[in-house]
mmCIF file of C-alpha atoms in Angstrom:
data_model
loop_
_atom_site.group_PDB
_atom_site.id
_atom_site.type_symbol
_atom_site.label_atom_id
_atom_site.label_comp_id
_atom_site.label_asym_id
_atom_site.label_seq_id
_atom_site.Cartn_x
_atom_site.Cartn_y
_atom_site.Cartn_z
ATOM 1 C CA UNK A 20 26.546 83.999 -55.694
ATOM 2 C CA UNK A 21 26.615 80.308 -56.525
ATOM 3 C CA UNK A 22 23.201 78.888 -57.116
ATOM 4 C CA UNK A 23 24.351 75.377 -57.985
ATOM 5 C CA UNK A 24 25.683 74.378 -54.595
ATOM 6 C CA UNK A 25 23.612 72.924 -51.804
ATOM 7 C CA UNK A 26 25.635 74.747 -49.158
ATOM 8 C CA UNK A 27 24.306 78.022 -50.429
ATOM 9 C CA UNK A 28 20.706 77.338 -49.558
ATOM 10 C CA UNK A 29 19.302 80.265 -47.665
ATOM 11 C CA UNK A 30 19.367 79.898 -43.874
ATOM 12 C CA UNK A 31 16.432 78.000 -42.459
ATOM 13 C CA UNK A 32 13.469 80.354 -42.528
ATOM 14 C CA UNK A 33 10.192 80.227 -40.727
ATOM 15 C CA UNK A 34 7.804 78.681 -43.255
ATOM 16 C CA UNK A 35 4.886 80.658 -41.856
ATOM 17 C CA UNK A 36 6.832 83.827 -42.431
ATOM 18 C CA UNK A 37 7.655 82.833 -46.034
ATOM 19 C CA UNK A 38 3.955 82.351 -46.711
ATOM 20 C CA UNK A 39 2.646 85.455 -44.942
ATOM 21 C CA UNK A 40 5.167 88.082 -46.013
ATOM 22 C CA UNK A 41 3.894 88.324 -49.616
ATOM 23 C CA UNK A 42 0.258 88.855 -48.671
ATOM 24 C CA UNK A 43 0.243 92.300 -47.072
ATOM 25 C CA UNK A 44 3.610 93.467 -45.763
ATOM 26 C CA UNK A 45 5.466 92.867 -49.026
ATOM 27 C CA UNK A 46 2.444 92.858 -51.293
ATOM 28 C CA UNK A 47 3.961 92.456 -54.783
ATOM 29 C CA UNK A 48 1.857 95.147 -56.447
ATOM 30 C CA UNK A 49 0.796 97.709 -53.872
ATOM 31 C CA UNK A 50 3.980 97.749 -51.769
ATOM 32 C CA UNK A 51 6.766 96.427 -54.033
ATOM 33 C CA UNK A 52 5.234 98.200 -57.080
ATOM 34 C CA UNK A 53 5.882 95.343 -59.489
ATOM 35 C CA UNK A 54 3.501 94.170 -62.204
ATOM 36 C CA UNK A 55 2.012 97.634 -62.700
ATOM 37 C CA UNK A 56 1.266 97.211 -66.414
ATOM 38 C CA UNK A 57 -1.183 94.294 -66.090
ATOM 39 C CA UNK A 58 -2.927 95.718 -63.004
ATOM 40 C CA UNK A 59 -3.531 98.984 -64.854
ATOM 41 C CA UNK A 60 -4.535 97.211 -68.037
ATOM 42 C CA UNK A 61 -7.094 94.643 -66.890
ATOM 43 C CA UNK A 62 -8.602 96.190 -63.768
ATOM 44 C CA UNK A 63 -11.596 97.935 -65.337
ATOM 45 C CA UNK A 64 -13.615 94.807 -64.538
ATOM 46 C CA UNK A 65 -13.576 93.029 -61.160
ATOM 47 C CA UNK A 66 -13.885 89.429 -62.414
ATOM 48 C CA UNK A 67 -11.287 89.812 -65.183
ATOM 49 C CA UNK A 68 -8.936 91.504 -62.757
ATOM 50 C CA UNK A 69 -9.158 88.643 -60.239
ATOM 51 C CA UNK A 70 -8.793 86.157 -63.117
ATOM 52 C CA UNK A 71 -5.577 87.849 -64.180
ATOM 53 C CA UNK A 72 -4.262 87.660 -60.597
ATOM 54 C CA UNK A 73 -5.051 83.939 -60.403
ATOM 55 C CA UNK A 74 -3.481 83.143 -63.806
ATOM 56 C CA UNK A 75 -0.312 85.039 -62.892
ATOM 57 C CA UNK A 76 -0.286 83.142 -59.596
ATOM 58 C CA UNK A 77 -0.481 79.763 -61.347
ATOM 59 C CA UNK A 78 2.441 80.783 -63.575
ATOM 60 C CA UNK A 79 4.465 81.754 -60.477
ATOM 61 C CA UNK A 80 3.618 78.419 -58.807
ATOM 62 C CA UNK A 81 4.673 76.451 -61.903
ATOM 63 C CA UNK A 82 7.957 78.305 -62.385
ATOM 64 C CA UNK A 83 8.783 78.254 -58.657
ATOM 65 C CA UNK A 84 8.318 74.462 -58.590
ATOM 66 C CA UNK A 85 10.362 73.923 -61.763
ATOM 67 C CA UNK A 86 13.171 76.272 -60.705
ATOM 68 C CA UNK A 87 13.440 75.009 -57.140
ATOM 69 C CA UNK A 88 13.715 71.417 -58.417
ATOM 70 C CA UNK A 89 16.209 72.177 -61.171
ATOM 71 C CA UNK A 90 18.029 75.131 -59.612
ATOM 72 C CA UNK A 91 21.169 73.207 -58.720
ATOM 73 C CA UNK A 92 21.638 72.019 -62.332
ATOM 74 C CA UNK A 93 21.453 75.493 -63.848
ATOM 75 C CA UNK A 94 24.888 77.084 -64.353
ATOM 76 C CA UNK A 95 24.942 80.572 -62.853
ATOM 77 C CA UNK A 96 26.053 82.297 -66.090
ATOM 78 C CA UNK A 97 23.052 81.232 -68.149
ATOM 79 C CA UNK A 98 20.413 81.287 -65.417
ATOM 80 C CA UNK A 99 18.517 84.251 -66.912
ATOM 81 C CA UNK A 100 17.754 82.698 -70.341
ATOM 82 C CA UNK A 101 16.927 79.373 -68.666
ATOM 83 C CA UNK A 102 14.485 81.011 -66.253
ATOM 84 C CA UNK A 103 12.887 83.083 -69.045
ATOM 85 C CA UNK A 104 12.388 79.950 -71.153
ATOM 86 C CA UNK A 105 10.723 78.123 -68.242
ATOM 87 C CA UNK A 106 8.452 81.125 -67.563
ATOM 88 C CA UNK A 107 7.560 81.396 -71.257
ATOM 89 C CA UNK A 108 6.643 77.700 -71.270
ATOM 90 C CA UNK A 109 4.343 78.155 -68.266
ATOM 91 C CA UNK A 110 2.727 81.210 -69.855
ATOM 92 C CA UNK A 111 2.180 79.413 -73.158
ATOM 93 C CA UNK A 112 0.503 76.502 -71.335
ATOM 94 C CA UNK A 113 -1.746 78.881 -69.359
ATOM 95 C CA UNK A 114 -2.597 80.822 -72.513
ATOM 96 C CA UNK A 115 -3.721 77.631 -74.282
ATOM 97 C CA UNK A 116 -5.708 76.429 -71.252
ATOM 98 C CA UNK A 117 -7.526 79.769 -70.871
ATOM 99 C CA UNK A 118 -8.236 79.852 -74.582
ATOM 100 C CA UNK A 119 -9.745 76.359 -74.392
ATOM 101 C CA UNK A 120 -11.748 76.581 -71.159
ATOM 102 C CA UNK A 121 -12.339 80.289 -70.443
ATOM 103 C CA UNK A 122 -12.559 81.905 -73.902
ATOM 104 C CA UNK A 123 -14.300 85.031 -72.554
ATOM 105 C CA UNK A 124 -11.524 85.697 -70.055
ATOM 106 C CA UNK A 125 -8.950 84.989 -72.788
ATOM 107 C CA UNK A 126 -10.539 87.604 -75.030
ATOM 108 C CA UNK A 127 -10.832 90.151 -72.205
ATOM 109 C CA UNK A 128 -7.222 89.843 -71.064
ATOM 110 C CA UNK A 129 -5.949 89.946 -74.650
ATOM 111 C CA UNK A 130 -2.335 90.906 -74.989
ATOM 112 C CA UNK A 131 -1.739 90.953 -71.226
ATOM 113 C CA UNK A 132 -1.879 87.152 -71.147
ATOM 114 C CA UNK A 133 1.300 86.504 -73.225
ATOM 115 C CA UNK A 134 2.831 89.545 -71.509
ATOM 116 C CA UNK A 135 2.955 87.638 -68.185
ATOM 117 C CA UNK A 136 6.320 86.424 -69.559
ATOM 118 C CA UNK A 137 7.814 89.844 -68.914
ATOM 119 C CA UNK A 138 6.092 90.330 -65.562
ATOM 120 C CA UNK A 139 8.761 91.305 -63.019
ATOM 121 C CA UNK A 140 7.119 89.393 -60.150
ATOM 122 C CA UNK A 141 7.345 86.026 -61.895
ATOM 123 C CA UNK A 142 11.003 86.514 -62.743
ATOM 124 C CA UNK A 143 11.738 88.051 -59.345
ATOM 125 C CA UNK A 144 10.323 85.098 -57.396
ATOM 126 C CA UNK A 145 12.044 82.556 -59.662
ATOM 127 C CA UNK A 146 15.459 84.209 -59.606
ATOM 128 C CA UNK A 147 15.318 85.754 -56.152
ATOM 129 C CA UNK A 148 13.656 82.974 -54.200
ATOM 130 C CA UNK A 149 13.059 79.603 -55.891
ATOM 131 C CA UNK A 150 16.601 79.335 -57.273
ATOM 132 C CA UNK A 151 18.071 79.287 -53.773
ATOM 133 C CA UNK A 152 15.352 77.421 -51.921
ATOM 134 C CA UNK A 153 13.900 73.924 -51.640
ATOM 135 C CA UNK A 154 10.551 72.824 -53.028
ATOM 136 C CA UNK A 155 8.298 73.400 -50.002
ATOM 137 C CA UNK A 156 9.320 76.983 -49.217
ATOM 138 C CA UNK A 157 9.115 77.808 -52.928
ATOM 139 C CA UNK A 158 5.543 76.523 -53.125
ATOM 140 C CA UNK A 159 4.558 78.455 -49.991
ATOM 141 C CA UNK A 160 6.221 81.574 -51.348
ATOM 142 C CA UNK A 161 4.282 81.241 -54.613
ATOM 143 C CA UNK A 162 0.988 80.755 -52.744
ATOM 144 C CA UNK A 163 1.587 83.775 -50.495
ATOM 145 C CA UNK A 164 2.500 85.969 -53.453
ATOM 146 C CA UNK A 165 -0.573 84.719 -55.320
ATOM 147 C CA UNK A 166 -2.891 85.701 -52.463
ATOM 148 C CA UNK A 167 -1.205 89.112 -52.369
ATOM 149 C CA UNK A 168 -1.646 89.462 -56.136
ATOM 150 C CA UNK A 169 -5.306 88.451 -56.083
ATOM 151 C CA UNK A 170 -5.963 90.903 -53.219
ATOM 152 C CA UNK A 171 -4.321 93.748 -55.118
ATOM 153 C CA UNK A 172 -5.959 92.927 -58.472
ATOM 154 C CA UNK A 173 -9.309 92.397 -56.736
ATOM 155 C CA UNK A 174 -9.089 95.711 -54.869
ATOM 156 C CA UNK A 175 -8.211 97.664 -58.023
ATOM 157 C CA UNK A 176 -10.907 95.929 -60.061
ATOM 158 C CA UNK A 177 -13.501 96.449 -57.322
ATOM 159 C CA UNK A 178 -12.828 100.160 -56.837
ATOM 160 C CA UNK A 179 -12.701 100.912 -60.567
ATOM 161 C CA UNK A 180 -15.772 98.937 -61.562
ATOM 162 C CA UNK A 181 -17.772 100.248 -58.594
ATOM 163 C CA UNK A 182 -16.930 103.925 -59.168
ATOM 164 C CA UNK A 183 -17.045 103.630 -62.943
ATOM 165 C CA UNK A 184 -20.351 101.781 -63.377
ATOM 166 C CA UNK A 185 -22.023 101.739 -59.963
ATOM 167 C CA UNK A 186 -22.293 97.948 -60.055
ATOM 168 C CA UNK A 187 -20.092 94.877 -59.691
ATOM 169 C CA UNK A 188 -20.691 92.190 -62.308
ATOM 170 C CA UNK A 189 -20.133 88.739 -60.755
ATOM 171 C CA UNK A 190 -20.401 86.353 -63.715
ATOM 172 C CA UNK A 191 -24.227 85.997 -63.999
ATOM 173 C CA UNK A 192 -25.107 88.307 -61.113
ATOM 174 C CA UNK A 193 -25.099 92.085 -61.433
ATOM 175 C CA UNK A 194 -24.708 93.646 -57.984
ATOM 176 C CA UNK A 195 -25.897 97.234 -58.288
ATOM 177 C CA UNK A 196 -24.591 99.354 -55.430
ATOM 178 C CA UNK A 197 -25.746 102.758 -56.657
ATOM 179 C CA UNK A 198 -27.623 103.922 -59.776
ATOM 180 C CA UNK A 199 -25.644 104.250 -63.000
ATOM 181 C CA UNK A 200 -26.448 107.994 -63.248
ATOM 182 C CA UNK A 201 -24.104 108.654 -60.318
ATOM 183 C CA UNK A 202 -21.230 106.606 -61.778
ATOM 184 C CA UNK A 203 -18.117 108.346 -63.086
ATOM 185 C CA UNK A 204 -17.105 106.649 -66.378
ATOM 186 C CA UNK A 205 -13.630 108.169 -66.006
ATOM 187 C CA UNK A 206 -12.757 105.346 -63.602
ATOM 188 C CA UNK A 207 -13.201 102.594 -66.180
ATOM 189 C CA UNK A 208 -11.253 104.641 -68.726
ATOM 190 C CA UNK A 209 -7.429 104.334 -68.881
ATOM 191 C CA UNK A 210 -6.930 107.558 -66.903
ATOM 192 C CA UNK A 211 -8.945 106.143 -63.995
ATOM 193 C CA UNK A 212 -6.518 103.227 -63.669
ATOM 194 C CA UNK A 213 -3.558 105.543 -63.063
ATOM 195 C CA UNK A 214 -5.495 107.742 -60.633
ATOM 196 C CA UNK A 215 -6.964 104.877 -58.555
ATOM 197 C CA UNK A 216 -3.591 103.091 -58.340
ATOM 198 C CA UNK A 217 -1.833 106.347 -57.438
ATOM 199 C CA UNK A 218 -4.316 107.047 -54.631
ATOM 200 C CA UNK A 219 -4.144 103.459 -53.252
ATOM 201 C CA UNK A 220 -0.332 103.440 -53.265
ATOM 202 C CA UNK A 221 -0.306 106.932 -51.743
ATOM 203 C CA UNK A 222 -2.647 105.869 -48.906
ATOM 204 C CA UNK A 223 -0.526 102.768 -48.190
ATOM 205 C CA UNK A 224 2.703 104.755 -48.034
ATOM 206 C CA UNK A 225 1.030 107.384 -45.820
ATOM 207 C CA UNK A 226 0.026 104.604 -43.393
ATOM 208 C CA UNK A 227 3.577 103.217 -43.500
ATOM 209 C CA UNK A 228 5.103 106.625 -42.759
ATOM 210 C CA UNK A 229 2.768 107.309 -39.824
ATOM 211 C CA UNK A 230 3.465 103.816 -38.398
ATOM 212 C CA UNK A 231 7.214 104.361 -38.682
ATOM 213 C CA UNK A 232 7.036 107.740 -36.935
ATOM 214 C CA UNK A 233 4.905 106.243 -34.116
ATOM 215 C CA UNK A 234 7.492 103.490 -33.592
ATOM 216 C CA UNK A 235 10.204 106.122 -33.443
ATOM 217 C CA UNK A 236 8.325 108.004 -30.718
ATOM 218 C CA UNK A 237 7.833 104.824 -28.683
ATOM 219 C CA UNK A 238 11.443 103.759 -29.026
ATOM 220 C CA UNK B 29 -0.962 105.995 -98.046
ATOM 221 C CA UNK B 30 -4.017 107.320 -96.223
ATOM 222 C CA UNK B 31 -4.266 104.027 -94.340
ATOM 223 C CA UNK B 32 -0.663 104.293 -93.215
ATOM 224 C CA UNK B 33 -1.214 107.779 -91.784
ATOM 225 C CA UNK B 34 -4.313 106.577 -89.943
ATOM 226 C CA UNK B 35 -2.458 103.595 -88.557
ATOM 227 C CA UNK B 36 0.433 105.798 -87.423
ATOM 228 C CA UNK B 37 -1.804 108.345 -85.683
ATOM 229 C CA UNK B 38 -3.743 105.507 -84.054
ATOM 230 C CA UNK B 39 -0.624 103.879 -82.634
ATOM 231 C CA UNK B 40 1.126 107.180 -81.808
ATOM 232 C CA UNK B 41 -1.644 109.183 -80.110
ATOM 233 C CA UNK B 42 -5.038 107.472 -79.850
ATOM 234 C CA UNK B 43 -3.995 104.043 -78.592
ATOM 235 C CA UNK B 44 -0.854 105.463 -76.998
ATOM 236 C CA UNK B 45 1.313 102.650 -75.710
ATOM 237 C CA UNK B 46 1.654 104.124 -72.221
ATOM 238 C CA UNK B 47 -1.510 106.131 -71.674
ATOM 239 C CA UNK B 48 -4.092 103.883 -73.312
ATOM 240 C CA UNK B 49 -2.492 100.421 -73.509
ATOM 241 C CA UNK B 50 -0.568 100.531 -70.192
ATOM 242 C CA UNK B 51 2.670 99.103 -71.548
ATOM 243 C CA UNK B 52 6.134 100.177 -70.448
ATOM 244 C CA UNK B 53 5.097 101.627 -67.081
ATOM 245 C CA UNK B 54 8.267 100.420 -65.280
ATOM 246 C CA UNK B 55 10.777 102.372 -67.392
ATOM 247 C CA UNK B 56 8.366 105.322 -67.471
ATOM 248 C CA UNK B 57 8.409 105.569 -63.670
ATOM 249 C CA UNK B 58 12.019 104.471 -63.302
ATOM 250 C CA UNK B 59 13.996 106.506 -65.833
ATOM 251 C CA UNK B 60 11.983 109.720 -65.990
ATOM 252 C CA UNK B 61 13.787 111.721 -63.287
ATOM 253 C CA UNK B 62 16.174 113.312 -65.807
ATOM 254 C CA UNK B 63 15.255 114.585 -69.259
ATOM 255 C CA UNK B 64 18.422 113.357 -70.952
ATOM 256 C CA UNK B 65 18.207 109.781 -69.680
ATOM 257 C CA UNK B 66 14.471 109.657 -70.422
ATOM 258 C CA UNK B 67 15.196 110.690 -73.997
ATOM 259 C CA UNK B 68 17.999 108.099 -74.255
ATOM 260 C CA UNK B 69 15.687 105.397 -72.957
ATOM 261 C CA UNK B 70 12.998 106.375 -75.436
ATOM 262 C CA UNK B 71 15.432 106.197 -78.361
ATOM 263 C CA UNK B 72 16.791 102.824 -77.176
ATOM 264 C CA UNK B 73 13.242 101.447 -76.958
ATOM 265 C CA UNK B 74 12.482 102.851 -80.416
ATOM 266 C CA UNK B 75 15.493 101.080 -81.878
ATOM 267 C CA UNK B 76 14.743 97.744 -80.196
ATOM 268 C CA UNK B 77 11.061 97.815 -81.183
ATOM 269 C CA UNK B 78 11.888 98.543 -84.844
ATOM 270 C CA UNK B 79 14.632 95.904 -85.049
ATOM 271 C CA UNK B 80 12.618 93.304 -83.154
ATOM 272 C CA UNK B 81 9.550 93.973 -85.321
ATOM 273 C CA UNK B 82 11.476 93.201 -88.528
ATOM 274 C CA UNK B 83 13.014 90.075 -86.997
ATOM 275 C CA UNK B 84 9.842 88.697 -85.365
ATOM 276 C CA UNK B 85 7.787 89.394 -88.496
ATOM 277 C CA UNK B 86 10.250 87.416 -90.635
ATOM 278 C CA UNK B 87 10.507 84.530 -88.190
ATOM 279 C CA UNK B 88 6.769 84.298 -87.521
ATOM 280 C CA UNK B 89 5.703 84.300 -91.164
ATOM 281 C CA UNK B 90 8.568 82.246 -92.587
ATOM 282 C CA UNK B 91 9.275 79.710 -89.850
ATOM 283 C CA UNK B 92 6.532 79.496 -87.229
ATOM 284 C CA UNK B 93 3.442 79.823 -89.445
ATOM 285 C CA UNK B 94 4.434 77.315 -92.201
ATOM 286 C CA UNK B 95 5.189 74.655 -89.580
ATOM 287 C CA UNK B 96 2.107 75.422 -87.432
ATOM 288 C CA UNK B 97 4.237 76.457 -84.496
ATOM 289 C CA UNK B 98 2.298 79.671 -83.732
ATOM 290 C CA UNK B 99 1.995 78.682 -80.078
ATOM 291 C CA UNK B 100 5.784 79.043 -79.766
ATOM 292 C CA UNK B 101 5.595 82.777 -80.553
ATOM 293 C CA UNK B 102 5.832 84.009 -76.953
ATOM 294 C CA UNK B 103 8.989 82.018 -76.220
ATOM 295 C CA UNK B 104 10.635 82.900 -79.544
ATOM 296 C CA UNK B 105 9.781 86.618 -79.342
ATOM 297 C CA UNK B 106 11.098 86.978 -75.811
ATOM 298 C CA UNK B 107 14.434 85.482 -76.818
ATOM 299 C CA UNK B 108 14.676 87.704 -79.917
ATOM 300 C CA UNK B 109 13.945 90.797 -77.827
ATOM 301 C CA UNK B 110 16.489 89.785 -75.203
ATOM 302 C CA UNK B 111 19.211 89.455 -77.824
ATOM 303 C CA UNK B 112 18.457 92.898 -79.308
ATOM 304 C CA UNK B 113 18.489 94.430 -75.851
ATOM 305 C CA UNK B 114 21.870 92.825 -75.229
ATOM 306 C CA UNK B 115 23.116 94.352 -78.478
ATOM 307 C CA UNK B 116 21.827 97.829 -77.602
ATOM 308 C CA UNK B 117 23.398 97.522 -74.161
ATOM 309 C CA UNK B 118 26.825 96.735 -75.651
ATOM 310 C CA UNK B 119 26.451 99.562 -78.184
ATOM 311 C CA UNK B 120 25.525 102.185 -75.588
ATOM 312 C CA UNK B 121 28.226 100.993 -73.197
ATOM 313 C CA UNK B 122 30.854 101.396 -75.923
ATOM 314 C CA UNK B 123 29.744 104.651 -77.536
ATOM 315 C CA UNK B 124 27.720 106.540 -74.907
ATOM 316 C CA UNK B 125 29.163 105.722 -71.467
ATOM 317 C CA UNK B 126 27.394 108.612 -69.638
ATOM 318 C CA UNK B 127 23.997 107.453 -70.907
ATOM 319 C CA UNK B 128 24.941 103.888 -69.958
ATOM 320 C CA UNK B 129 25.572 105.022 -66.384
ATOM 321 C CA UNK B 130 22.388 107.052 -66.051
ATOM 322 C CA UNK B 131 20.151 104.245 -67.359
ATOM 323 C CA UNK B 132 21.667 101.739 -64.928
ATOM 324 C CA UNK B 133 19.593 98.653 -64.214
ATOM 325 C CA UNK B 134 16.825 99.772 -66.578
ATOM 326 C CA UNK B 135 18.943 99.019 -69.631
ATOM 327 C CA UNK B 136 19.145 95.217 -69.143
ATOM 328 C CA UNK B 137 15.572 95.354 -67.814
ATOM 329 C CA UNK B 138 14.463 96.453 -71.289
ATOM 330 C CA UNK B 139 14.472 92.736 -72.092
ATOM 331 C CA UNK B 140 11.423 92.489 -69.864
ATOM 332 C CA UNK B 141 9.882 95.750 -71.083
ATOM 333 C CA UNK B 142 6.302 94.943 -71.961
ATOM 334 C CA UNK B 143 6.138 97.797 -74.485
ATOM 335 C CA UNK B 144 8.620 95.924 -76.688
ATOM 336 C CA UNK B 145 7.048 92.470 -76.445
ATOM 337 C CA UNK B 146 3.622 94.134 -76.632
ATOM 338 C CA UNK B 147 4.465 95.963 -79.867
ATOM 339 C CA UNK B 148 5.658 92.837 -81.680
ATOM 340 C CA UNK B 149 2.680 90.819 -80.405
ATOM 341 C CA UNK B 150 0.235 93.525 -81.569
ATOM 342 C CA UNK B 151 1.853 93.423 -85.040
ATOM 343 C CA UNK B 152 1.229 89.684 -85.255
ATOM 344 C CA UNK B 153 -2.196 89.586 -83.551
ATOM 345 C CA UNK B 154 -3.673 92.263 -85.802
ATOM 346 C CA UNK B 155 -2.435 90.338 -88.878
ATOM 347 C CA UNK B 156 -0.708 93.403 -90.319
ATOM 348 C CA UNK B 157 1.243 93.294 -93.579
ATOM 349 C CA UNK B 158 4.964 94.039 -93.397
ATOM 350 C CA UNK B 159 4.561 97.725 -94.294
ATOM 351 C CA UNK B 160 1.688 98.178 -91.852
ATOM 352 C CA UNK B 161 3.610 96.387 -89.110
ATOM 353 C CA UNK B 162 6.557 98.768 -89.554
ATOM 354 C CA UNK B 163 4.302 101.845 -89.439
ATOM 355 C CA UNK B 164 2.503 100.464 -86.384
ATOM 356 C CA UNK B 165 5.779 99.652 -84.615
ATOM 357 C CA UNK B 166 7.119 103.128 -85.385
ATOM 358 C CA UNK B 167 3.930 104.721 -84.070
ATOM 359 C CA UNK B 168 4.070 102.711 -80.850
ATOM 360 C CA UNK B 169 7.725 103.424 -80.161
ATOM 361 C CA UNK B 170 7.456 107.113 -81.099
ATOM 362 C CA UNK B 171 4.465 107.283 -78.735
ATOM 363 C CA UNK B 172 6.600 105.865 -75.940
ATOM 364 C CA UNK B 173 9.398 108.350 -76.661
ATOM 365 C CA UNK B 174 6.927 111.250 -76.663
ATOM 366 C CA UNK B 175 5.320 110.295 -73.342
ATOM 367 C CA UNK B 176 8.520 109.467 -71.457
ATOM 368 C CA UNK B 177 10.023 112.797 -72.601
ATOM 369 C CA UNK B 178 6.971 114.921 -71.707
ATOM 370 C CA UNK B 179 6.654 113.080 -68.399
ATOM 371 C CA UNK B 180 10.319 113.641 -67.502
ATOM 372 C CA UNK B 181 9.960 117.391 -68.026
ATOM 373 C CA UNK B 182 6.956 117.457 -65.683
ATOM 374 C CA UNK B 183 8.704 115.236 -63.167
ATOM 375 C CA UNK B 184 11.829 117.373 -62.979
ATOM 376 C CA UNK B 185 9.646 120.217 -61.702
ATOM 377 C CA UNK B 186 7.595 117.918 -59.510
ATOM 378 C CA UNK B 187 10.721 116.891 -57.600
ATOM 379 C CA UNK B 188 11.292 120.535 -56.635
ATOM 380 C CA UNK B 189 7.772 121.133 -55.425
ATOM 381 C CA UNK B 190 7.500 120.894 -51.640
ATOM 382 C CA UNK B 191 3.761 120.936 -50.990
ATOM 383 C CA UNK B 192 3.054 117.308 -51.900
ATOM 384 C CA UNK B 193 1.814 115.251 -48.903
ATOM 385 C CA UNK B 194 4.632 113.050 -47.586
ATOM 386 C CA UNK B 195 2.955 109.746 -48.418
ATOM 387 C CA UNK B 196 2.264 110.808 -51.994
ATOM 388 C CA UNK B 197 5.851 111.784 -52.853
ATOM 389 C CA UNK B 198 7.532 109.761 -55.588
ATOM 390 C CA UNK B 199 5.498 107.041 -57.300
ATOM 391 C CA UNK B 200 1.931 107.930 -56.163
ATOM 392 C CA UNK B 201 2.092 111.530 -57.413
ATOM 393 C CA UNK B 202 3.801 110.305 -60.596
ATOM 394 C CA UNK B 203 0.899 107.922 -61.228
ATOM 395 C CA UNK B 204 -1.600 110.755 -60.676
ATOM 396 C CA UNK B 205 0.294 112.933 -63.173
ATOM 397 C CA UNK B 206 0.224 110.121 -65.747
ATOM 398 C CA UNK B 207 -3.508 109.842 -65.090
ATOM 399 C CA UNK B 208 -4.009 113.512 -65.903
ATOM 400 C CA UNK B 209 -1.879 113.139 -69.056
ATOM 401 C CA UNK B 210 -4.070 110.194 -69.994
ATOM 402 C CA UNK B 211 -7.206 112.350 -69.652
ATOM 403 C CA UNK B 212 -5.585 114.895 -71.985
ATOM 404 C CA UNK B 213 -4.720 112.204 -74.519
ATOM 405 C CA UNK B 214 -8.265 110.799 -74.389
ATOM 406 C CA UNK B 215 -9.087 113.928 -76.408
ATOM 407 C CA UNK B 216 -7.476 112.285 -79.455
ATOM 408 C CA UNK B 217 -10.088 109.497 -79.436
ATOM 409 C CA UNK B 218 -11.731 109.071 -82.810
ATOM 410 C CA UNK B 219 -8.702 110.136 -84.871
ATOM 411 C CA UNK B 220 -6.825 107.688 -87.074
ATOM 412 C CA UNK B 221 -7.742 104.003 -87.116
#
C-alpha cells in the first residue's frame, strides 16, 4: 500500500454514501465496537456523554483534515508515529479549550479527555480513510462518524441516566420522567455501563441476524 | 507503609482499572478467549505500565515541569508508551514465539491501550511521589492481570455453552459477564484509599 502516490486514491465514491455509512449501518461504537472505554466511562450522565461524543468528533474532524491534506507527504514507513503525533496535538488543543470554556465538562470527563489520543476510531479514520482520500470526502466521513458517535453516546447516556436516577438533567433543566424511588442506582454505577452496553449491542446484532435470515429467504 | 498498602488495595481492587475505571476494554474482550494468551497479555501490560511509569515520571518532573511544558504530557507519554510496546513486541517475538502468535494484532495495539496511558496519567494527575506512583502503577497493572485472567476462565466455558440467544453470542454476553463481575467487585468499595 503506497499512501504517497496520487494514483492510489480510492476509487471515486458516492459522497452521500461516505457521509451516511458511519451514522447507523457502520456506527463506530454500537456496530464496529470501537471506543468502548470512553462510552462506558462517561455515560452515567446524558449531557457529559453527548459532550464527549462531540469532543471526539471535533478531534476526528481536525485529524482527518490534517491527514488528508498532508497524506501524500508522509512516508509509508513512519505513518503511524506521524498520525499519532497529529492526533495528540488535536487532543491537547481540545483539552485546553474545554478547560478554558467548559470547566465543568472538563472536570466530569477527567482522564477520558487526554485518553482520546488512544481512541481506536480517531486512528482508524485517519489511517484507514483520510490518508487515502481527498479533503472533501474526509470531512464528510468525519461528520458522519461524529453523528454516529453522538447518537451512540447520547443513547447510552440517556438510558443509564434515566434508569439510574429517573430524570434527565439538561444543563439547568431537570426533566423528571419517574420518581426517584423507582430508579435503580445500579445503572449509574460502573456495572450498569457494561450491562446496558451489552444489552444494546445484543439487540442490534439480533436485529442484524433476523434481517440477514429474511434476505436469505427472499433470495 | 500503611499508606502504601491502602494505595495498592485501592488501585488493585476498589478502583479496579477494568471494572471501575473502564480502561483496557479492547484487550479484555479481544485476548480473553484463551487462558494462556490472556495471562501473557496481562504480564505484558504489567511490564509496560511499570516501565512507562518510571520513564514518564522522570521525564515529567525533570523536563516538562521545570520548563512549564505540562501541556505536552499527552504527546510525550504516548510516544514513550509506543516505544516500550515496540520493545516488548520484539522481546516476545524473539523469546516466546507461541505467545507472539496467539496475541496477534493485540500486541502492537497495546500502544493504544488506554489502561497504559491511563495509568501513567493517573500517576501524574494525582501528584503522587515516586514511591506512591510505583505502588499505584503496580496496583493498576496487577488489577488488569487479575481481571483478564478471571474473565478468560469464565469465557472459555461461555464459548461451550449453547443456550445463549444467537444475537447475544460473543461480545454482548461478554459485556454482561463483565457487568456481573463489576457488581461483585463493587463489594470492595470502602477499602483502601
